[in-house]
């Protein structure tokens, strides 16, 4: 079975540009989350989507947006890139049903390494 | 919201010794506590998890304990091996639409 796949693996952008990162969840997983991981830190929550609806948003500016498609894949968009946006962007999927109190583990993709110069 | 504190930030042990990493959480409603291992340049991978209705869980050389009263949980690795060297993250989550919140990580070095 394929795990969570993310593309691209690496990306170099200049300040002010925008970027789109893509994620395909594990088959059957309807929940997708995005995390930002700065070097030496733990993953920081950006967005959570379930059944194509945004179900949570972390403390990130409006330059960050995301969406989930009918096939449960997802895109993360970042506009007006800043140097501080340089990080590893991780997508994670889960079989978790957000209508339930039962939690399931997150399965991470290999991430997209974004460098802003 | 939930806040997870993790200690120590770095840990060095001799091969064969035990390693213990501790985490505290703030939200008493948190009910699921996974641990992830992240090797250099790779994705975080789930190594063990525990739910709030259980006090301890073991999987070969790895064990996790949970103290709900004190709101802390710990990862125990016995008979450490060089391949255990990595960054370990604890995390906590409540039910509903809340996200998984991670600690800042512990860099474990196992010295042969």
Coordinates of N, CA and C in Angstrom, one line a residue:
Chain A
X1 N 0.8 -1.2 0.0 CA 0.0 0.0 0.0 C 0.9 1.3 0.0
X2 N 0.5 2.2 -0.8 CA 1.2 3.5 -0.8 C 0.9 4.3 0.5
X3 N 2.0 4.9 1.0 CA 1.8 5.8 2.1 C 1.4 7.2 1.7
X4 N 1.5 8.1 2.5 CA 1.2 9.5 2.2 C 2.3 10.0 1.2
X5 N 1.8 10.6 0.1 CA 2.8 11.1 -0.9 C 2.7 12.6 -1.0
X6 N 3.8 13.2 -1.1 CA 3.9 14.7 -1.2 C 4.7 15.1 -2.3
X7 N 4.4 16.2 -3.0 CA 5.2 16.7 -4.0 C 5.1 18.2 -4.0
X8 N 6.2 18.9 -4.5 CA 7.5 18.3 -4.8 C 8.3 17.9 -3.5
X9 N 9.4 17.3 -3.6 CA 10.2 17.0 -2.4 C 11.0 18.2 -2.0
X10 N 11.5 18.9 -2.9 CA 12.3 20.1 -2.6 C 11.8 21.3 -3.5
X11 N 11.9 22.5 -2.9 CA 11.5 23.7 -3.7 C 12.3 24.9 -3.2
X12 N 12.7 25.7 -4.2 CA 13.4 26.9 -3.8 C 12.6 28.0 -4.4
X13 N 12.3 29.0 -3.6 CA 11.5 30.2 -4.1 C 12.2 31.4 -3.5
X14 N 11.8 32.6 -4.1 CA 12.3 33.8 -3.7 C 11.2 34.6 -2.9
X15 N 11.6 35.5 -2.1 CA 10.6 36.2 -1.3 C 9.6 36.9 -2.2
X16 N 8.3 36.9 -1.7 CA 7.2 37.5 -2.4 C 6.5 36.5 -3.4
X17 N 7.2 35.4 -3.7 CA 6.5 34.4 -4.6 C 5.5 33.6 -3.8
X18 N 4.7 32.8 -4.6 CA 3.8 31.9 -3.9 C 4.2 30.5 -4.2
X19 N 3.6 29.6 -3.4 CA 4.0 28.2 -3.6 C 2.7 27.3 -3.4
X20 N 2.7 26.2 -4.1 CA 1.6 25.2 -3.9 C 2.2 23.9 -3.6
X21 N 1.9 23.3 -2.5 CA 2.4 22.0 -2.1 C 1.2 21.0 -2.2
X22 N 1.5 19.8 -2.6 CA 0.5 18.8 -2.8 C 0.7 17.5 -2.0
X23 N -0.5 16.9 -1.7 CA -0.4 15.7 -0.8 C -1.5 14.8 -1.2
X24 N -1.2 13.5 -1.2 CA -2.2 12.4 -1.4 C -2.2 11.6 -0.2
X25 N -3.3 11.4 0.4 CA -3.4 10.6 1.7 C -3.3 9.1 1.4
X26 N -3.2 8.4 2.4 CA -3.3 6.9 2.3 C -4.7 6.6 1.9
X27 N -4.9 5.6 1.0 CA -6.2 5.3 0.5 C -7.1 4.9 1.6
X28 N -8.3 5.6 1.6 CA -9.3 5.3 2.7 C -9.3 6.4 3.8
X29 N -8.2 7.2 3.8 CA -8.1 8.2 4.9 C -8.8 9.5 4.4
X30 N -9.7 10.0 5.2 CA -10.5 11.2 4.8 C -9.9 12.4 5.5
X31 N -9.1 12.3 6.5 CA -8.6 13.4 7.2 C -7.1 13.7 6.8
X32 N -6.9 15.0 6.5 CA -5.6 15.4 6.1 C -5.2 16.6 6.9
X33 N -4.0 16.6 7.4 CA -3.5 17.7 8.2 C -2.1 18.2 7.6
X34 N -1.9 19.5 7.8 CA -0.6 20.0 7.3 C 0.1 20.6 8.5
X35 N 1.4 20.3 8.6 CA 2.3 20.8 9.6 C 3.5 21.5 9.0
X36 N 4.0 22.5 9.7 CA 5.3 23.1 9.4 C 6.3 22.7 10.4
X37 N 7.5 22.2 9.9 CA 8.5 21.9 10.9 C 9.8 22.7 10.5
X38 N 10.1 23.6 11.4 CA 11.3 24.4 11.3 C 12.5 23.6 11.9
X39 N 13.6 23.7 11.3 CA 14.8 22.9 11.8 C 15.0 23.0 13.3
X40 N 15.0 21.8 13.9 CA 15.2 21.7 15.3 C 14.0 21.9 16.2
X41 N 12.8 21.9 15.6 CA 11.6 22.1 16.3 C 10.6 21.0 16.0
X42 N 9.6 20.9 16.8 CA 8.5 19.9 16.5 C 7.6 20.4 15.5
X43 N 6.8 19.6 14.8 CA 5.9 20.0 13.8 C 4.8 20.9 14.4
X44 N 4.5 22.0 13.7 CA 3.5 23.0 14.2 C 2.3 22.9 13.3
X45 N 1.1 22.8 13.9 CA -0.1 22.6 13.1 C -0.5 23.8 12.3
X46 N -0.8 23.5 11.0 CA -1.3 24.6 10.1 C -2.8 24.5 9.8
X47 N -3.2 23.3 9.3 CA -4.5 23.1 8.9 C -4.9 21.6 9.1
X48 N -6.2 21.4 9.3 CA -6.8 20.1 9.3 C -8.0 20.1 8.4
X49 N -8.1 19.1 7.5 CA -9.3 19.0 6.7 C -9.9 17.6 6.9
X50 N -11.2 17.6 6.8 CA -11.9 16.3 6.9 C -13.1 16.4 6.0
X51 N -13.3 15.4 5.2 CA -14.4 15.4 4.2 C -14.5 16.7 3.5
X52 N -13.4 17.2 3.0 CA -13.3 18.4 2.2 C -13.6 19.7 2.9
X53 N -13.8 19.7 4.2 CA -14.0 20.9 4.9 C -12.9 21.2 5.9
X54 N -12.6 22.5 6.1 CA -11.6 22.9 7.0 C -12.1 22.6 8.4
X55 N -11.4 21.9 9.2 CA -11.8 21.6 10.6 C -11.0 22.2 11.7
X56 N -9.9 22.8 11.2 CA -9.0 23.4 12.2 C -7.9 24.2 11.5
X57 N -7.5 25.3 12.2 CA -6.5 26.1 11.7 C -5.6 26.5 12.8
X58 N -4.3 26.4 12.6 CA -3.3 26.8 13.6 C -3.0 28.3 13.5
X59 N -2.1 28.7 14.3 CA -1.7 30.2 14.4 C -0.8 30.6 13.3
X60 N -1.3 30.6 12.1 CA -0.6 31.0 10.9 C -1.3 32.1 10.2
X61 N -0.6 33.0 9.5 CA -1.2 34.2 8.8 C -2.1 33.7 7.7
X62 N -2.9 34.7 7.2 CA -3.8 34.4 6.1 C -3.1 34.1 4.8
X63 N -1.8 34.3 4.8 CA -1.0 34.0 3.6 C -1.1 32.5 3.3
X64 N -1.4 31.7 4.4 CA -1.5 30.3 4.3 C -2.9 29.9 4.0
X65 N -3.1 29.1 3.0 CA -4.4 28.5 2.8 C -4.3 27.1 2.3
X66 N -5.4 26.4 2.3 CA -5.4 25.0 1.9 C -6.8 24.6 1.4
X67 N -6.8 23.5 0.8 CA -8.1 22.9 0.4 C -7.9 21.4 0.2
X68 N -9.1 20.7 0.3 CA -9.1 19.3 0.1 C -10.0 19.0 -1.0
X69 N -9.7 18.0 -1.9 CA -10.4 17.7 -3.1 C -11.3 16.5 -2.8
X70 N -12.3 16.3 -3.8 CA -13.2 15.1 -3.6 C -12.5 13.8 -3.4
X71 N -11.3 13.7 -4.0 CA -10.5 12.4 -3.8 C -9.7 12.4 -2.5
X72 N -9.9 13.4 -1.7 CA -9.2 13.6 -0.4 C -7.8 14.1 -0.5
X73 N -7.3 14.3 -1.7 CA -5.9 14.9 -1.8 C -6.1 16.3 -1.3
X74 N -4.9 16.9 -1.1 CA -5.0 18.3 -0.5 C -3.8 19.1 -1.1
X75 N -4.1 20.4 -1.1 CA -3.0 21.4 -1.5 C -2.9 22.4 -0.4
X76 N -1.6 22.8 -0.1 CA -1.3 23.9 0.8 C -0.7 25.0 -0.1
X77 N -1.3 26.2 0.0 CA -0.8 27.4 -0.7 C -0.2 28.4 0.3
X78 N 0.9 29.0 -0.1 CA 1.5 30.0 0.7 C 1.8 31.2 -0.2
X79 N 1.2 32.3 0.1 CA 1.4 33.5 -0.8 C 2.5 34.5 -0.1
X80 N 3.0 35.4 -0.9 CA 3.9 36.4 -0.4 C 5.0 35.8 0.5
X81 N 5.7 34.8 0.0 CA 6.7 34.1 0.8 C 7.7 35.0 1.5
X82 N 7.9 34.6 2.8 CA 8.9 35.3 3.6 C 10.1 34.3 3.9
X83 N 11.2 34.9 4.2 CA 12.4 34.0 4.6 C 12.0 33.0 5.7
X84 N 11.2 33.5 6.6 CA 10.8 32.6 7.7 C 9.9 31.5 7.4
X85 N 9.4 31.4 6.1 CA 8.6 30.3 5.7 C 9.4 29.1 5.3
X86 N 10.7 29.3 5.3 CA 11.6 28.2 5.0 C 11.5 27.1 6.0
X87 N 11.1 25.9 5.6 CA 10.8 24.8 6.6 C 10.5 23.6 5.8
X88 N 10.3 22.5 6.6 CA 9.8 21.2 6.0 C 8.3 21.2 6.2
X89 N 7.6 21.1 5.2 CA 6.1 21.1 5.3 C 5.6 19.6 5.2
X90 N 5.0 19.2 6.2 CA 4.6 17.8 6.3 C 3.1 17.7 6.2
X91 N 2.7 16.7 5.4 CA 1.3 16.4 5.3 C 1.1 15.0 6.0
X92 N 0.0 14.9 6.7 CA -0.3 13.7 7.4 C -1.8 13.3 7.2
X93 N -2.0 12.0 7.0 CA -3.4 11.6 6.9 C -3.7 10.6 8.0
X94 N -5.0 10.5 8.2 CA -5.5 9.7 9.4 C -6.8 9.1 9.0
X95 N -7.1 7.9 9.5 CA -8.4 7.3 9.3 C -9.4 7.9 10.3
X96 N -9.0 8.8 11.1 CA -9.8 9.3 12.1 C -11.1 10.0 11.6
X97 N -12.2 9.6 12.2 CA -13.5 10.2 11.9 C -13.7 11.3 12.9
X98 N -13.7 12.6 12.5 CA -13.7 13.7 13.4 C -15.1 13.8 14.1
X99 N -16.0 13.0 13.7 CA -17.3 12.9 14.4 C -17.3 12.0 15.6
X100 N -16.2 11.3 15.8 CA -16.0 10.4 16.9 C -14.9 10.9 17.8
X101 N -15.0 10.5 19.1 CA -14.0 10.8 20.0 C -12.8 9.9 20.0
X102 N -12.9 8.9 19.1 CA -11.8 7.9 19.1 C -10.7 8.5 18.2
X103 N -9.5 8.6 18.7 CA -8.4 9.2 18.0 C -7.6 8.1 17.3
X104 N -7.0 8.4 16.1 CA -6.2 7.5 15.4 C -4.9 8.2 15.1
X105 N -3.8 7.4 14.9 CA -2.5 8.0 14.6 C -2.5 8.8 13.3
X106 N -1.6 9.8 13.2 CA -1.3 10.4 12.0 C -0.2 9.7 11.3
X107 N -0.3 9.6 10.0 CA 0.7 9.0 9.1 C 1.3 10.1 8.3
X108 N 2.6 10.3 8.4 CA 3.2 11.5 7.7 C 3.8 11.1 6.4
X109 N 3.8 12.0 5.5 CA 4.5 11.9 4.2 C 6.0 12.3 4.5
X110 N 6.8 12.2 3.4 CA 8.2 12.6 3.6 C 8.4 14.1 3.6
X111 N 7.4 14.9 3.3 CA 7.5 16.3 3.4 C 8.0 17.0 2.1
X112 N 7.8 18.3 2.1 CA 8.4 19.2 1.1 C 9.3 20.1 1.8
X113 N 10.6 20.1 1.3 CA 11.5 21.0 1.9 C 11.5 22.3 1.1
X114 N 11.0 23.4 1.7 CA 10.8 24.7 1.1 C 11.9 25.6 1.6
X115 N 12.7 26.2 0.6 CA 13.7 27.2 0.9 C 13.3 28.5 0.3
X116 N 13.2 29.5 1.1 CA 12.9 30.8 0.5 C 14.2 31.7 0.6
X117 N 14.6 32.2 -0.5 CA 15.8 33.0 -0.5 C 15.5 34.5 -0.8
Chain B
X1 N -5.7 26.2 24.4 CA -5.4 24.9 23.7 C -4.4 24.1 24.4
X2 N -4.2 23.0 23.8 CA -3.2 22.0 24.4 C -1.8 22.6 24.3
X3 N -1.0 22.3 25.3 CA 0.5 22.6 25.3 C 1.2 21.4 25.8
X4 N 2.3 21.0 25.1 CA 3.0 19.8 25.4 C 4.5 20.3 25.6
X5 N 5.0 19.9 26.8 CA 6.4 20.2 27.1 C 7.2 18.9 27.1
X6 N 8.4 18.9 26.6 CA 9.2 17.7 26.5 C 10.6 17.9 27.0
X7 N 11.1 16.9 27.8 CA 12.4 17.0 28.3 C 13.1 15.6 28.4
X8 N 14.4 15.5 28.2 CA 15.3 16.6 27.9 C 15.3 17.0 26.4
X9 N 16.0 18.0 26.0 CA 16.0 18.4 24.6 C 17.1 17.5 23.9
X10 N 18.1 17.1 24.7 CA 19.1 16.2 24.1 C 19.5 15.2 25.2
X11 N 19.8 14.0 24.7 CA 20.1 12.9 25.6 C 21.1 12.0 25.0
X12 N 22.2 11.7 25.7 CA 23.2 10.8 25.2 C 23.3 9.6 26.2
X13 N 23.3 8.4 25.6 CA 23.4 7.2 26.5 C 24.4 6.3 25.8
X14 N 24.9 5.4 26.6 CA 25.8 4.4 26.1 C 25.0 3.2 25.6
X15 N 25.5 2.6 24.5 CA 24.8 1.5 24.0 C 24.5 0.4 25.0
X16 N 23.2 0.0 25.1 CA 22.8 -1.0 26.0 C 22.1 -0.4 27.3
X17 N 22.4 0.9 27.5 CA 21.7 1.5 28.6 C 20.2 1.9 28.2
X18 N 19.5 2.3 29.2 CA 18.1 2.8 29.0 C 18.0 4.3 28.8
X19 N 17.0 4.7 28.1 CA 16.8 6.1 27.8 C 15.3 6.4 28.2
X20 N 15.1 7.5 28.9 CA 13.8 7.9 29.3 C 13.5 9.4 28.8
X21 N 12.4 9.6 28.2 CA 12.0 10.9 27.7 C 10.7 11.2 28.3
X22 N 10.5 12.4 28.9 CA 9.3 12.8 29.6 C 8.6 13.9 29.0
X23 N 7.3 13.9 29.0 CA 6.4 14.9 28.5 C 5.3 15.2 29.4
X24 N 4.9 16.5 29.5 CA 3.7 16.9 30.2 C 2.8 17.6 29.3
X25 N 1.5 17.5 29.6 CA 0.5 18.2 28.8 C -0.4 19.0 29.7
X26 N -1.1 19.9 29.1 CA -1.9 20.9 29.8 C -3.4 20.6 29.9
X27 N -3.9 20.0 28.8 CA -5.4 19.8 28.7 C -5.8 18.4 29.3
X28 N -6.5 18.5 30.4 CA -6.9 17.2 31.0 C -7.8 16.4 30.2
X29 N -8.4 17.0 29.1 CA -9.3 16.2 28.2 C -8.5 15.5 27.2
X30 N -7.2 15.6 27.1 CA -6.4 14.9 26.1 C -6.5 13.4 26.4
X31 N -6.7 12.6 25.3 CA -7.0 11.2 25.5 C -6.1 10.3 24.6
X32 N -5.2 10.8 23.9 CA -4.4 10.0 23.0 C -3.0 10.6 22.9
X33 N -2.0 9.7 23.1 CA -0.6 10.2 23.3 C 0.3 9.3 22.4
X34 N 0.6 9.8 21.2 CA 1.6 9.0 20.4 C 3.0 9.5 20.5
X35 N 3.9 8.7 20.2 CA 5.3 9.0 20.1 C 5.8 8.8 18.7
X36 N 6.6 9.7 18.2 CA 7.2 9.6 16.8 C 8.7 9.7 16.9
X37 N 9.3 8.9 16.0 CA 10.7 8.9 15.8 C 11.0 9.6 14.5
X38 N 12.0 10.5 14.4 CA 12.3 11.1 13.2 C 13.8 11.1 13.0
X39 N 14.2 10.3 12.0 CA 15.6 10.2 11.7 C 16.0 11.4 10.7
X40 N 17.3 11.7 10.7 CA 17.7 12.9 9.9 C 17.2 12.9 8.5
X41 N 16.5 13.9 8.1 CA 16.0 14.0 6.7 C 14.9 13.2 6.4
X42 N 14.3 12.5 7.4 CA 13.1 11.7 7.1 C 11.9 12.1 7.8
X43 N 10.8 11.5 7.5 CA 9.5 11.9 8.1 C 9.3 11.3 9.5
X44 N 8.5 11.9 10.3 CA 8.2 11.3 11.6 C 7.5 10.0 11.5
X45 N 7.9 9.0 12.2 CA 7.2 7.7 12.2 C 6.7 7.3 13.5
X46 N 5.5 6.9 13.6 CA 4.9 6.5 14.8 C 5.6 5.2 15.3
X47 N 6.0 5.3 16.6 CA 6.7 4.1 17.2 C 5.8 3.4 18.3
X48 N 5.0 4.2 19.0 CA 4.1 3.6 20.0 C 3.1 4.7 20.4
X49 N 2.0 4.3 20.8 CA 1.0 5.3 21.3 C 0.2 4.7 22.5
X50 N -0.4 5.5 23.2 CA -1.2 5.1 24.4 C -2.4 5.9 24.5
X51 N -3.5 5.3 25.0 CA -4.8 6.0 25.2 C -5.0 6.2 26.6
X52 N -5.9 7.1 26.9 CA -6.0 7.6 28.3 C -6.6 6.5 29.3
X53 N -7.2 5.5 28.7 CA -7.7 4.4 29.6 C -6.7 3.3 29.9
X54 N -5.5 3.6 29.5 CA -4.4 2.6 29.8 C -3.2 3.3 30.5
X55 N -2.6 2.7 31.5 CA -1.5 3.3 32.2 C -0.1 3.0 31.6
X56 N 0.0 1.9 30.9 CA 1.3 1.5 30.4 C 1.1 0.6 29.2
X57 N 2.0 0.8 28.2 CA 2.0 -0.1 27.0 C 3.4 -0.4 26.6
X58 N 3.6 -1.6 26.2 CA 5.0 -2.0 25.9 C 5.0 -2.7 24.5
X59 N 6.1 -2.4 23.8 CA 6.3 -3.1 22.5 C 7.8 -3.4 22.4
X60 N 8.2 -4.6 22.7 CA 9.6 -5.0 22.7 C 10.4 -4.1 23.6
X61 N 11.4 -3.4 23.0 CA 12.2 -2.6 23.9 C 11.7 -1.2 24.2
X62 N 10.5 -0.9 23.7 CA 9.9 0.4 23.9 C 8.7 0.3 24.8
X63 N 8.5 1.2 25.7 CA 7.4 1.3 26.6 C 7.0 2.7 26.8
X64 N 5.7 2.9 27.0 CA 5.2 4.3 27.4 C 4.3 4.1 28.6
X65 N 4.5 5.1 29.5 CA 3.6 5.2 30.7 C 2.9 6.5 30.7
X66 N 1.7 6.4 31.3 CA 0.8 7.6 31.4 C 0.3 7.8 32.8
X67 N 0.5 9.0 33.3 CA -0.1 9.4 34.6 C -1.1 10.5 34.3
X68 N -2.3 10.2 34.3 CA -3.4 11.2 34.0 C -3.5 12.2 35.1
X69 N -3.3 11.8 36.3 CA -3.5 12.7 37.4 C -2.4 13.8 37.3
X70 N -1.2 13.5 37.1 CA -0.1 14.4 37.0 C 0.0 15.0 35.6
X71 N -0.7 14.5 34.6 CA -0.7 14.9 33.2 C 0.7 14.8 32.7
X72 N 1.3 13.7 32.8 CA 2.6 13.4 32.2 C 2.7 12.0 31.7
X73 N 3.5 11.9 30.6 CA 3.7 10.5 30.0 C 5.2 10.5 29.6
X74 N 5.7 9.2 29.6 CA 7.1 9.0 29.3 C 7.3 7.9 28.3
X75 N 8.4 8.0 27.6 CA 8.9 7.0 26.7 C 10.1 6.3 27.3
X76 N 10.1 5.0 27.4 CA 11.2 4.3 27.9 C 11.8 3.4 26.8
X77 N 13.1 3.5 26.5 CA 13.7 2.6 25.6 C 14.8 1.8 26.3
X78 N 14.7 0.5 26.3 CA 15.7 -0.3 27.0 C 16.7 -0.9 26.0
X79 N 17.8 -1.3 26.5 CA 18.9 -1.9 25.7 C 19.1 -1.1 24.4
X80 N 19.4 0.1 24.6 CA 19.5 1.0 23.4 C 20.6 0.6 22.4
X81 N 20.3 0.8 21.2 CA 21.2 0.5 20.1 C 21.5 1.7 19.2
X82 N 22.6 1.7 18.5 CA 23.0 2.9 17.7 C 21.8 3.3 16.8
X83 N 21.1 2.4 16.3 CA 20.0 2.7 15.4 C 18.8 3.4 16.1
X84 N 18.9 3.5 17.4 CA 17.8 4.2 18.1 C 18.1 5.7 18.1
X85 N 19.3 6.1 17.6 CA 19.7 7.5 17.6 C 18.8 8.2 16.6
X86 N 18.1 9.3 17.1 CA 17.1 10.0 16.3 C 16.5 11.1 17.1
X87 N 15.6 11.9 16.6 CA 14.8 12.8 17.4 C 13.5 12.2 17.7
X88 N 13.1 12.2 18.9 CA 11.8 11.7 19.3 C 10.9 12.8 19.7
X89 N 9.6 12.7 19.3 CA 8.6 13.7 19.6 C 7.4 13.0 20.3
X90 N 7.0 13.6 21.4 CA 5.7 13.2 22.0 C 4.6 14.1 21.5
X91 N 3.4 13.7 21.6 CA 2.3 14.5 21.2 C 1.0 14.1 22.0
X92 N 0.1 15.0 22.0 CA -1.2 14.8 22.7 C -2.3 15.4 21.9
X93 N -3.5 14.8 22.1 CA -4.7 15.3 21.4 C -5.9 15.0 22.2
X94 N -6.9 15.9 22.1 CA -8.2 15.6 22.7 C -9.1 15.0 21.5
X95 N -10.4 14.9 21.8 CA -11.3 14.4 20.8 C -11.8 15.6 19.9
X96 N -12.6 15.2 18.9 CA -13.2 16.3 18.2 C -12.3 16.9 17.1
X97 N -12.4 18.1 16.9 CA -11.7 18.8 15.8 C -10.3 19.3 16.2
X98 N -9.8 19.0 17.4 CA -8.6 19.5 17.8 C -7.4 18.8 17.1
X99 N -6.3 19.6 16.9 CA -5.2 18.9 16.2 C -4.2 18.2 17.2
X100 N -3.4 17.4 16.6 CA -2.3 16.8 17.4 C -1.3 17.8 17.7
X101 N -0.9 18.0 19.0 CA 0.1 19.0 19.4 C 1.3 18.2 19.8
X102 N 2.5 18.7 19.2 CA 3.8 18.0 19.5 C 4.6 18.8 20.5
X103 N 5.4 18.0 21.2 CA 6.5 18.6 21.9 C 7.6 19.0 21.0
X104 N 8.7 19.6 21.6 CA 9.8 20.2 20.8 C 10.8 19.2 20.4
X105 N 10.7 18.0 20.9 CA 11.6 16.9 20.5 C 12.8 16.7 21.4
X106 N 13.3 15.5 21.4 CA 14.5 15.1 22.2 C 15.4 14.4 21.2
X107 N 16.6 14.9 21.1 CA 17.6 14.3 20.2 C 18.4 13.3 21.0
X108 N 18.1 12.0 20.7 CA 18.8 10.9 21.4 C 20.0 10.4 20.6
X109 N 21.1 10.4 21.3 CA 22.3 9.8 20.7 C 22.7 8.6 21.5
X110 N 22.9 7.5 20.8 CA 23.3 6.2 21.5 C 24.8 6.0 21.0
X111 N 25.6 6.0 22.0 CA 27.1 5.9 21.8 C 27.5 4.5 21.9
X112 N 28.1 4.0 20.8 CA 28.6 2.6 20.7 C 29.9 2.4 21.5

